[in-house]
Coordinates of C-alpha atoms and ligand atoms in Angstrom, one line a residue:
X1 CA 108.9 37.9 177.0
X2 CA 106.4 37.0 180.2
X3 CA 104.2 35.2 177.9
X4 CA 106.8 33.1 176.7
X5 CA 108.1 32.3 179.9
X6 CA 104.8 31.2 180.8
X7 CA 103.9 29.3 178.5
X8 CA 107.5 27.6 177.9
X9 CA 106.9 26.6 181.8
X10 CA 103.6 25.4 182.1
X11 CA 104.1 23.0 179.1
X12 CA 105.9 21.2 181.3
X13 CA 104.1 21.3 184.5
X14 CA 101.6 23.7 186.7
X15 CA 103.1 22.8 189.6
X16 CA 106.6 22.9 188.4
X17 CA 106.1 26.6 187.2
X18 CA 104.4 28.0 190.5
X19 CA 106.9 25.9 192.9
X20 CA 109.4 28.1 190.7
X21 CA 107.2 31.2 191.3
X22 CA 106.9 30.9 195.1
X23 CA 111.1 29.8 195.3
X24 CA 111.7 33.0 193.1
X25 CA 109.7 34.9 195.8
X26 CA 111.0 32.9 198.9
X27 CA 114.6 33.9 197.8
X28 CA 113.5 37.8 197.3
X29 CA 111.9 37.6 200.6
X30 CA 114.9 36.4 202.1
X31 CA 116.8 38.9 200.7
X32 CA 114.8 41.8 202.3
X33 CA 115.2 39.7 205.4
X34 CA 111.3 39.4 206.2
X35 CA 111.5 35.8 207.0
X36 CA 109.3 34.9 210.2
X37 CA 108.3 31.3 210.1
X38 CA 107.3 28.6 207.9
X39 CA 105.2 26.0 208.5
X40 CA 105.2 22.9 206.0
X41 CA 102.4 21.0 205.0
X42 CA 99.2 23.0 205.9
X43 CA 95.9 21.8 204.4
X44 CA 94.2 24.8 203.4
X45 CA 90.7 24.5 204.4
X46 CA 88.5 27.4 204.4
X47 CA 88.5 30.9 202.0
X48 CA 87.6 33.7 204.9
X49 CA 87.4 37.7 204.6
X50 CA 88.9 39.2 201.7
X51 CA 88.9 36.3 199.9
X52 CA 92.1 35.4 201.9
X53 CA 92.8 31.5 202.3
X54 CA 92.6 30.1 205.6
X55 CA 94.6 27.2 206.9
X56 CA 95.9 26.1 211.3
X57 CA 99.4 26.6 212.4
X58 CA 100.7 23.6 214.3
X59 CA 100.2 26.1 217.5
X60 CA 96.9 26.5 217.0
X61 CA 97.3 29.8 215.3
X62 CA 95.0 30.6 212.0
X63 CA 97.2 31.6 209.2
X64 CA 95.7 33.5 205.9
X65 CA 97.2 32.6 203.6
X66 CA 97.2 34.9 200.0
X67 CA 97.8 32.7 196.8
X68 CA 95.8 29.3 198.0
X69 CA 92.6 27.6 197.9
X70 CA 90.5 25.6 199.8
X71 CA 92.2 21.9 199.5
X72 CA 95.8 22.6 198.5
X73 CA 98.4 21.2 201.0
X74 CA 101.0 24.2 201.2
X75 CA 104.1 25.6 202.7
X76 CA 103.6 28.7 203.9
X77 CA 106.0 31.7 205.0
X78 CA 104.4 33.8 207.3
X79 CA 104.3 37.9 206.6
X80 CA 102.7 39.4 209.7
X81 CA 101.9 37.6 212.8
X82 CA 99.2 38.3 215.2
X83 CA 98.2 36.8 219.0
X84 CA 95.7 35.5 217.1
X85 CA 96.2 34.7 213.6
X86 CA 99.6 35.0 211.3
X87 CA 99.1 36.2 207.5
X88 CA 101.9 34.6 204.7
X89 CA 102.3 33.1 201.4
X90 CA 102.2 29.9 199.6
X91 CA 105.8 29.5 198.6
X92 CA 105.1 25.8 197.7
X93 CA 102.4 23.2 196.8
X94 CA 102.6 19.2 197.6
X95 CA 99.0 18.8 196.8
X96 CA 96.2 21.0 194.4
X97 CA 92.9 21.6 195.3
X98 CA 90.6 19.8 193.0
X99 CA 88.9 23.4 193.4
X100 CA 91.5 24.8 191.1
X101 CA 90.2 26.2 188.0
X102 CA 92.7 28.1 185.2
X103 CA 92.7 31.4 185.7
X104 CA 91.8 33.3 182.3
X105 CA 93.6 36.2 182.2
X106 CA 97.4 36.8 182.3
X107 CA 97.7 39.4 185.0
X108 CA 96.2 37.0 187.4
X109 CA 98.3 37.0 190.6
X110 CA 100.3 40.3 189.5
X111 CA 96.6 42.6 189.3
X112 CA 95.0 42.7 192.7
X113 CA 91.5 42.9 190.9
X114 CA 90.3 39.3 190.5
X115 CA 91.6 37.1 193.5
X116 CA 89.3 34.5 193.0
X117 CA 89.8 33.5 189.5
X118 CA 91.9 29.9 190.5
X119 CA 89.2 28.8 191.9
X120 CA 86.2 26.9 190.1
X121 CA 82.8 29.6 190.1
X122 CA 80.5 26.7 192.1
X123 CA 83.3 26.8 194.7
X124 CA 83.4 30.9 195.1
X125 CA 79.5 31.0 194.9
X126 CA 79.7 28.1 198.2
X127 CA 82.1 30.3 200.5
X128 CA 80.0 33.5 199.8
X129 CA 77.3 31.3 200.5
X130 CA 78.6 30.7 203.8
X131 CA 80.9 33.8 204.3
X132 CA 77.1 35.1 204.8
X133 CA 76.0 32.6 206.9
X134 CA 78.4 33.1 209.3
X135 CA 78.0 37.0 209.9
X136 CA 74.4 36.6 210.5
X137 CA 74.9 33.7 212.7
X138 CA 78.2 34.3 214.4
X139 CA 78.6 37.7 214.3
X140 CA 74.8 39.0 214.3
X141 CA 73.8 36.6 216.6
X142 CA 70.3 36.6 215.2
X143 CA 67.7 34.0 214.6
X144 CA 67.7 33.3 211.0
X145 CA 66.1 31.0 208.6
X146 CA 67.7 28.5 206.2
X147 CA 69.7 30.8 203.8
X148 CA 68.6 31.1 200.2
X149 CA 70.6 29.5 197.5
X150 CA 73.0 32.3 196.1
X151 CA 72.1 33.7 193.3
X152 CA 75.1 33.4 190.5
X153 CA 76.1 35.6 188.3
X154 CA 74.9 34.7 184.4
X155 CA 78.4 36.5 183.3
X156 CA 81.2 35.6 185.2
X157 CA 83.9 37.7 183.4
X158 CA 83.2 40.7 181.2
X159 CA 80.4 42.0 183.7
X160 CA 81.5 45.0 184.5
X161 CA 80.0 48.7 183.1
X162 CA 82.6 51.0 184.4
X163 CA 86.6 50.6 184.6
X164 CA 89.1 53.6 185.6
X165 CA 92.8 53.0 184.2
X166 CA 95.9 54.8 185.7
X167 CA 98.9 56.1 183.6
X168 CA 101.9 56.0 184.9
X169 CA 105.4 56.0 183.7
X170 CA 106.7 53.2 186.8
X171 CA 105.5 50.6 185.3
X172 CA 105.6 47.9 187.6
X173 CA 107.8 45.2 186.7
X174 CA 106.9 41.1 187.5
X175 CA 109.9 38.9 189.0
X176 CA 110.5 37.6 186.2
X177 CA 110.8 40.9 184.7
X178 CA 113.1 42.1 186.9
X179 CA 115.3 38.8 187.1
X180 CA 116.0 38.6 183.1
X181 CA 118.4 40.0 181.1
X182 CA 116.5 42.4 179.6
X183 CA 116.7 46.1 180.0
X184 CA 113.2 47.6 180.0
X185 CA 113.6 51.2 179.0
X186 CA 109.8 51.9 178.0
X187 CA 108.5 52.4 181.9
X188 CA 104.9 53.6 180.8
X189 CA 102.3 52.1 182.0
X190 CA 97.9 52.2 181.3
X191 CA 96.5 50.0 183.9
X192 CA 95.3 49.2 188.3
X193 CA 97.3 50.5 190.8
X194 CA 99.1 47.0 192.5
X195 CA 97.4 46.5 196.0
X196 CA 99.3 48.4 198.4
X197 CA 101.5 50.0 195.7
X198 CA 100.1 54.0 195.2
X199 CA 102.7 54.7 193.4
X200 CA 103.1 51.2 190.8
X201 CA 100.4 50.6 188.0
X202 CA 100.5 47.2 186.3
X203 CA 100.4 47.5 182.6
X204 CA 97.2 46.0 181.1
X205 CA 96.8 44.2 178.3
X206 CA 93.4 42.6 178.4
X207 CA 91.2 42.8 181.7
X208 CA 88.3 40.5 181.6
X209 CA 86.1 42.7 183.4
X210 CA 84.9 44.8 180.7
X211 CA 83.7 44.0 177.4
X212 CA 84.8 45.2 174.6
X213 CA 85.5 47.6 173.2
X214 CA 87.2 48.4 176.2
X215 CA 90.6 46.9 175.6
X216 CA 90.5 48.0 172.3
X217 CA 90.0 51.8 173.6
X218 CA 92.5 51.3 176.5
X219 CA 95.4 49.7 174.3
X220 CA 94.6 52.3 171.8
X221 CA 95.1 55.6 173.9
X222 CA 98.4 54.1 175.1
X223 CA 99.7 53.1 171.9
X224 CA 98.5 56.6 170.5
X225 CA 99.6 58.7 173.6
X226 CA 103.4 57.5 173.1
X227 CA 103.3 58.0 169.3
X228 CA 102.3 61.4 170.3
X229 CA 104.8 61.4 173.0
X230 CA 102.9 62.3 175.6
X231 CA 104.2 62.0 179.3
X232 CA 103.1 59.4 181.4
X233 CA 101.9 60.8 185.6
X234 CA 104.1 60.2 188.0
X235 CA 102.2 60.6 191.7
X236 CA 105.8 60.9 193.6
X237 CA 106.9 63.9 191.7
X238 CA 103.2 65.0 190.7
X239 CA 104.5 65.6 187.0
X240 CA 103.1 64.4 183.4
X241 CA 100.0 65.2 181.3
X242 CA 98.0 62.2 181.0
X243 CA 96.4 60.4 184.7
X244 CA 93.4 58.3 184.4
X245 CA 91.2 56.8 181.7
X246 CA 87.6 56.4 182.8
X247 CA 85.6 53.7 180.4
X248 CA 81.6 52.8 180.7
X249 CA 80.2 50.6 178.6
X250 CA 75.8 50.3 178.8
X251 CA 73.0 47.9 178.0
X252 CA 71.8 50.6 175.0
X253 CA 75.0 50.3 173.4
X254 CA 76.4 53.6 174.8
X255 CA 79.7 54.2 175.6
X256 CA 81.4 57.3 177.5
X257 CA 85.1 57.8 177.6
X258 CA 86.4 59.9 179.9
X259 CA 90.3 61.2 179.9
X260 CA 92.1 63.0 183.2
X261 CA 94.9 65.3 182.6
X262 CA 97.3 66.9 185.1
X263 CA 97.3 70.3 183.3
X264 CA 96.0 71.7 179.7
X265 CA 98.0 71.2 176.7
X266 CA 95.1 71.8 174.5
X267 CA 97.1 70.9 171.1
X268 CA 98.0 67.5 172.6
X269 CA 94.6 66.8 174.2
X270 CA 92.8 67.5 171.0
X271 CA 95.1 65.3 169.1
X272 CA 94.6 62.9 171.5
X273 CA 90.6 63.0 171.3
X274 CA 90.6 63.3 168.0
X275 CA 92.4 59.9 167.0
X276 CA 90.3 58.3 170.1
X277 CA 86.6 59.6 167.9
X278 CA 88.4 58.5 164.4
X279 CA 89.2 55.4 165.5
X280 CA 85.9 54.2 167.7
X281 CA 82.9 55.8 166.3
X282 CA 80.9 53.8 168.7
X283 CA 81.8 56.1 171.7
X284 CA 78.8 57.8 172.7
X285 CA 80.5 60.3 174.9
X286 CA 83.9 61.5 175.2
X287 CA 85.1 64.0 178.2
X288 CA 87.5 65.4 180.0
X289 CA 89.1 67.2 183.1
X290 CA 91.7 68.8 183.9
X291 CA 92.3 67.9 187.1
X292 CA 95.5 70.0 189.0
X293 CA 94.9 68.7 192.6
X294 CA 96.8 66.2 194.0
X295 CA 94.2 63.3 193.8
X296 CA 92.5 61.9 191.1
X297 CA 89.0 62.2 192.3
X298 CA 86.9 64.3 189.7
X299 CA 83.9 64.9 191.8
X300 CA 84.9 68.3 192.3
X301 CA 86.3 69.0 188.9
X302 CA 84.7 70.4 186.1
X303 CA 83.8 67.6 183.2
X304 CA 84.2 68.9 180.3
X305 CA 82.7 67.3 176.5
X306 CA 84.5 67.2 173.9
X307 CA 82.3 64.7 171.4
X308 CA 78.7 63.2 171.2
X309 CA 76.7 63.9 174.5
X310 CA 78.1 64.4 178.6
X311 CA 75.5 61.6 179.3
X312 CA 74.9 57.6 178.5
X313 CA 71.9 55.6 179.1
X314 CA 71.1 52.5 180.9
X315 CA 68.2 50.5 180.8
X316 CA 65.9 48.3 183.0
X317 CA 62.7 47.0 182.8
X318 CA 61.9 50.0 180.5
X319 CA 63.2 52.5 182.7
X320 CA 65.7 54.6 181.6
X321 CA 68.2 56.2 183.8
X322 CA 70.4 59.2 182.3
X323 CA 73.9 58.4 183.5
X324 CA 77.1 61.3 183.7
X325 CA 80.6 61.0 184.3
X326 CA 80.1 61.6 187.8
X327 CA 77.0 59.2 188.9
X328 CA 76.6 56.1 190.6
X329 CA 75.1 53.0 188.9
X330 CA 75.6 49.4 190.3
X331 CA 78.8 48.2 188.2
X332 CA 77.3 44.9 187.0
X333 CA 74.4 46.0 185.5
X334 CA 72.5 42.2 184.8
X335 CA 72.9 41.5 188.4
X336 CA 71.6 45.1 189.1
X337 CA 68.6 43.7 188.0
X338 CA 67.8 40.8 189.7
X339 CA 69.0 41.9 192.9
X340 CA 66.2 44.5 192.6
X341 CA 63.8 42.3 191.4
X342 CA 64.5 40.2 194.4
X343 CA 64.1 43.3 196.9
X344 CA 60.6 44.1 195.2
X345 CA 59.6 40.7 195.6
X346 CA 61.0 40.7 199.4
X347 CA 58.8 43.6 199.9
X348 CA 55.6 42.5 198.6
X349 CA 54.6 45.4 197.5
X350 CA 50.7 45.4 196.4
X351 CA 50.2 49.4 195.2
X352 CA 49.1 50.5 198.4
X353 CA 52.2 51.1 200.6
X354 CA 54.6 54.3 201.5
X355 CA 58.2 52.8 201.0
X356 CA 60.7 54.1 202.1
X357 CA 64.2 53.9 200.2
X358 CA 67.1 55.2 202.2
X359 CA 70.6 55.5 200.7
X360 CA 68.3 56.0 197.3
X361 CA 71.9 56.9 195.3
X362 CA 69.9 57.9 191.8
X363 CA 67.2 56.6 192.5
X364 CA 67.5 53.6 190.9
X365 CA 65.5 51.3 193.6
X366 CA 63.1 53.8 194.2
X367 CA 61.7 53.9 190.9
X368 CA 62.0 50.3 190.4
X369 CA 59.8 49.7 192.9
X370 CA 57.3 53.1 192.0
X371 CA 54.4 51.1 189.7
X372 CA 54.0 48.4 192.1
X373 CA 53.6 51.2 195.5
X374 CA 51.7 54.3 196.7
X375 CA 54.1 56.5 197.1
X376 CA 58.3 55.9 197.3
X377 CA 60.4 58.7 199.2
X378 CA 64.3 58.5 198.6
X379 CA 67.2 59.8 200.8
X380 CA 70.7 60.3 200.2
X381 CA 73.9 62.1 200.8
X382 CA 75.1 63.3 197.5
X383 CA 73.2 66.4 196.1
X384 CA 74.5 65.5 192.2
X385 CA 72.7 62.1 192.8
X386 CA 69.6 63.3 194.1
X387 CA 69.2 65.7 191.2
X388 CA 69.7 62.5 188.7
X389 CA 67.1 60.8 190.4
X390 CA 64.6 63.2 190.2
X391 CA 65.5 64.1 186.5
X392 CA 65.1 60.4 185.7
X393 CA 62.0 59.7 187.6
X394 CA 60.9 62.8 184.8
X395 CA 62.4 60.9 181.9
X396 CA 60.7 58.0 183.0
X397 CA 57.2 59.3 183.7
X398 CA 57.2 58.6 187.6
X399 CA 55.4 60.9 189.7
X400 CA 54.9 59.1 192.9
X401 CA 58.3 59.2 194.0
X402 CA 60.1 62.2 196.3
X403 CA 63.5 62.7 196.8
X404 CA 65.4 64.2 199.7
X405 CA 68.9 64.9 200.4
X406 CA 70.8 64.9 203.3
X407 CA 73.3 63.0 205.9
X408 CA 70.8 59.9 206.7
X409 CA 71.3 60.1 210.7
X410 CA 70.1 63.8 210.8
X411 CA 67.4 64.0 207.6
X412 CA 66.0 60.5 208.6
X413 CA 64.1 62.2 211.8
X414 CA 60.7 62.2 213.4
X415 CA 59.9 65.8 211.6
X416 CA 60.4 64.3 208.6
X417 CA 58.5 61.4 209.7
X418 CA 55.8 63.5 210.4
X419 CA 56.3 65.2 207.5
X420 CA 56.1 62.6 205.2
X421 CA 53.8 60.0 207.0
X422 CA 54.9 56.9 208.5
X423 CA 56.2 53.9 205.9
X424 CA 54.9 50.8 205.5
X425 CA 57.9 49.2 204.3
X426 CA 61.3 50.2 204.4
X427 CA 64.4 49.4 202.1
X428 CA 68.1 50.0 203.0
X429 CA 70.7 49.9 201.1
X430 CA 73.6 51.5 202.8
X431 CA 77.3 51.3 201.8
X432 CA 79.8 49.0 203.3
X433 CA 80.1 50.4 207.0
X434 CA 76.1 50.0 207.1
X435 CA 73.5 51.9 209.1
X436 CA 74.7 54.7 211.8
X437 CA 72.9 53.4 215.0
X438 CA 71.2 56.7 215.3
X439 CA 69.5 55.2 211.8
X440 CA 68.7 52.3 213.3
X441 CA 67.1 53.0 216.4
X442 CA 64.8 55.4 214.1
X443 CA 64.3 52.8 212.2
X444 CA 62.5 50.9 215.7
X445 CA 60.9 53.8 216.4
X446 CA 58.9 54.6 213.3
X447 CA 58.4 50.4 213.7
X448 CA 57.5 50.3 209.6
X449 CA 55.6 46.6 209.0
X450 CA 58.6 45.5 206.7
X451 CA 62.1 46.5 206.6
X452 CA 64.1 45.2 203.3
X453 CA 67.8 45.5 203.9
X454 CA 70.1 45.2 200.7
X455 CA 73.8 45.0 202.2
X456 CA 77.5 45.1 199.9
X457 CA 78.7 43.4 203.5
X458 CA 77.4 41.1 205.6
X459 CA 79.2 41.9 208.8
X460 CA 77.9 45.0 208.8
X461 CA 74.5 44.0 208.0
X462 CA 74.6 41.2 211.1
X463 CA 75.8 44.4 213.5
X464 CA 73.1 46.0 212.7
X465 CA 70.6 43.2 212.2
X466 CA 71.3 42.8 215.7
X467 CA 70.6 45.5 216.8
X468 CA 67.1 45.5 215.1
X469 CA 66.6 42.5 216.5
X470 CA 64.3 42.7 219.8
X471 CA 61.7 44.5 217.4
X472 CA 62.0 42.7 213.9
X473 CA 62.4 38.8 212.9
X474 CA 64.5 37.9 210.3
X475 CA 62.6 36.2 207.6
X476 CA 64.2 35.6 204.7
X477 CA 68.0 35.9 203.4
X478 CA 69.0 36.1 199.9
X479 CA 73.1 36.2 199.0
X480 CA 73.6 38.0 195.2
X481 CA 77.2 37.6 193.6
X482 CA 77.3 40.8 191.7
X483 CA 81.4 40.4 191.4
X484 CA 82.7 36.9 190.1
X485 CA 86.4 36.2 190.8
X486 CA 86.3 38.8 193.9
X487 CA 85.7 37.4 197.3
X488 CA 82.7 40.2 197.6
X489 CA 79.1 39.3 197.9
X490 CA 75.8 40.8 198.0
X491 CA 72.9 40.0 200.4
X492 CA 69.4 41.0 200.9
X493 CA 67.5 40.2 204.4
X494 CA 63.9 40.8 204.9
X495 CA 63.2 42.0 208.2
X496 CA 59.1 41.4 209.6
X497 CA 57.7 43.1 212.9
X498 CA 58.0 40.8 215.7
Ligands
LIG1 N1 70.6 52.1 196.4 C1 71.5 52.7 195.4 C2 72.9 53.1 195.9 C3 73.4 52.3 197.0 S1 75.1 52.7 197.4 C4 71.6 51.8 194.2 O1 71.3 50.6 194.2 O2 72.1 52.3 193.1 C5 74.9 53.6 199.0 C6 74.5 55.0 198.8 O3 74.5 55.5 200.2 C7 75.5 55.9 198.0 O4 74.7 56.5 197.0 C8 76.0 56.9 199.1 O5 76.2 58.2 198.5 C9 74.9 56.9 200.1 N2 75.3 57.3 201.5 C10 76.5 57.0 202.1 N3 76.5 57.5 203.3 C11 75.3 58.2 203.5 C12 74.8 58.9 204.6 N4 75.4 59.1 205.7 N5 73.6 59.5 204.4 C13 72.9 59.3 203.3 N6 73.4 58.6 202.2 C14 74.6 58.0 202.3

């Protein structure tokens, strides 16, 4: 029925069909009496943090707005206002950007997941490009040198090694949906939770994140769930058997399946598992949990196998790294790889050095870097992830690398410096809040020749670049887009003794 509609309407125009989208949601907005202002006729101009659009008020104002890009002339109705900024919606276009690209898949605009898919991939590469720039600059207030070209990604959809689906039986409905005649009594849904929505998951139907065979195993196990008529979770009432579908897909051809269920019905879960192994004998490794809390984390839940192995493989460079339901491995696997390849290189390692690889995960940089160092000493938090690294380091034959576990601001101290000698070099990699300041002013004391600091965001990374900055020099920057159609960007700064 959607399709249809779709397709019916943009026969006959683009613009046509999305002026008709944005009056459709104009009129519901009205109706819920949110209206605050509109402004006609804003030239859209930039694409700012979280990939939202950016265009001026007439007072001056900056307005973000959600479903535009850079170069589209829009009306917009505004959704939150600010002293300093309002946010709102296009709810009509006089003019397209000539960055407008088709989006590929059919949930685009519904799904939260890709937000940058309308626009063309040379156009998303430029404003990560200088979404980095201007942390470092603005925010960091650091000297910096010309940034690097960003490194694209080869793939731009279907990069993705790891999805996790949500059942649901409130299927969330489109406009559209909700606005035709038609009564809609099959409410199950196998999908992403809409932003902002806990409680509505958008039914899937091809994601172009993954390859295949993930569709193919999604779209089974809800086609085979209802034949089996097996209840779909509802979060508001905590009720239903079946809750998340966990799919990971490897450069050695592995793939590991993993099912969540609210509580055991071992008749139906075997059934279920059963037709999943029949029909995809290419799934390397199915599991499950039965998970009764009231989240659907499984990092404290038992994982249990039920076919082929509790592990999958990935490999790089030669080095194998044995991956369970529960570990952490950079989601775009191809990228993985050249973003290390650029922080070896950044290092300039030449076999002699102590390196130092804090927020190590499993190890993955650490023994990337081994053949080409002395000695490599890991840290990080998670205890599960430090016991992969150090099994993999034995799979792989590694035995100059160490790791350590522990909350970085209070393991990363002078006993342990003492302990384990002072580094030559030193490579970061923390998550998105980036380093604790307590980190970082170790960090200036221990005064290692090179620092190389991998970053998931850059205004993080300029806070604490900084803060680093009486002591070290910024010498080179490197952006990586590890995530096409997502406003998110990668970027690694080498850091030299002043
Ligand atoms: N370098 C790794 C993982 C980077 S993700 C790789 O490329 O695969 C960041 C890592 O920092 C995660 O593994 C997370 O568990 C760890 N981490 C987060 N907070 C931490 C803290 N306070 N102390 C130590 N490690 C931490």
């Amino acid at each position: 029925m959607k399709g249809s509609f779709f397709i019916h309407f943009y026969k006959i125009s683009p613009i046509f069909y999305l002026n008709m989208f944005c009056y459709s949601y104009f009129c519901a907005m009205s109706r819920k009496k949110k209206i605050r202002k509109v402004f006609e006729d804003l030239t859209v101009t930039d694409a700012g943090a979280k990939g939202k659009a950016i265009a001026k008020a007439p007072d001056g104002r900056i307005v973000f707005v959600k479903n535009a890009v850079p170069g589209d002339i829009v009306t917009v109705q505004t959704t939150k206002q600010r002293k300093a900024y309002y946010e709102g919606t296009a709810i009509s276009f006089s003019k397209y950007s000539k960055k407008r690209t088709e989006p590929r898949c059919e949930h685009f605009g519904t799904c939260g997941g890709c937000k940058w898919q309308h626009m063309g991939y040379e156009h998303q590469l430029y404003f990560k490009q200088k979404e980095v720039e201007n942390n470092l600059i603005r925010l960091g207030k650091v000297e910096i040198p010309p940034v690097l070209p960003i490194l694209g990604s080869a793939e731009h959809y279907f990069y993705r090694n790891k999805m996790e689906f949500s059942f649901s039986d409130s299927k969330w409905l489109t406009l559209e949906q909700i606005q035709s005649e038609e009564v809609i009594e099959n409410r199950n849904a196998l999908g992403f939770h809409i932003p902002g929505m806990w409680d509505k998951i958008l039914d899937l139907n091809k994601c172009h994140l993954q390859r295949d065979p993930s569709n193919a195993i999604r779209n089974f196990v809800k086609a085979k769930a209802e034949e089996l008529e097996l209840s779909f979770f509802n979060s508001r009432k905590q009720e239903g058997f079946l809750r998340t579908l966990m799919i990971r897909t490897s450069s050695t051809g592995d793939v590991m399946v993993l099912l969540q269920f609210f509580h055991e019905d071992a008749t139906n879960r075997k059934l279920l598992l059963d037709a999943i192994t029949a029909q995809f004998p290419e799934i390397t490794s199915l599991l499950y949990v039965v998970n009764t809390k009231g989240n659907d984390t499984i990092y404290d839940q038992e994982v249990i196998c039920h076919a082929g192995k509790d592990h999958i493989f990935e490999e790089m460079e030669g080095l194998r790294f044995k991956i369970n339901a529960k570990s952490f491995y950079q989601t775009n696997s191809e990228q993985a790889y050249e973003l290390y390849k650029i922080t070896r290189e950044f290092a300039g390692l030449t076999g002699n050095e102590l390196v130092y690889d804090l927020y190590t995960g499993t190890g993955t940089i650490a023994q990337f870097v081994a053949k080409k160092a002395r000695k490599v000493i890991g840290v990080e938090a998670i205890p599960e992830a430090i016991e992969a690294a150090k099994e993999n380091a034995q799979l792989n034959n590694i035995t100059n690398v160490e790791f350590y576990v522990g909350d970085m601001k209070k393991v990363f101290n002078e006993d342990f410096i003492q302990q384990h000698g002072i580094p030559d070099i030193v490579i970061t990699d923390p998550p998105r809040d980036g380093m604790h300041a307590a980190v970082v002013q170790q960090l200036v004391a221990i005064s290692a020749q090179k620092i190389v600091y991998v970053s998931c965001n850059s205004a993080t990374q300029a806070r604490d670049l900084a803060l680093l900055d009486s002591h070290y020099k910024v010498t080179k920057v490197q952006p990586v887009d590890m995530f096409p159609q997502t406003h998110h960007v990668e970027n690694v700064v080498l850091l030299e003794k002043r």
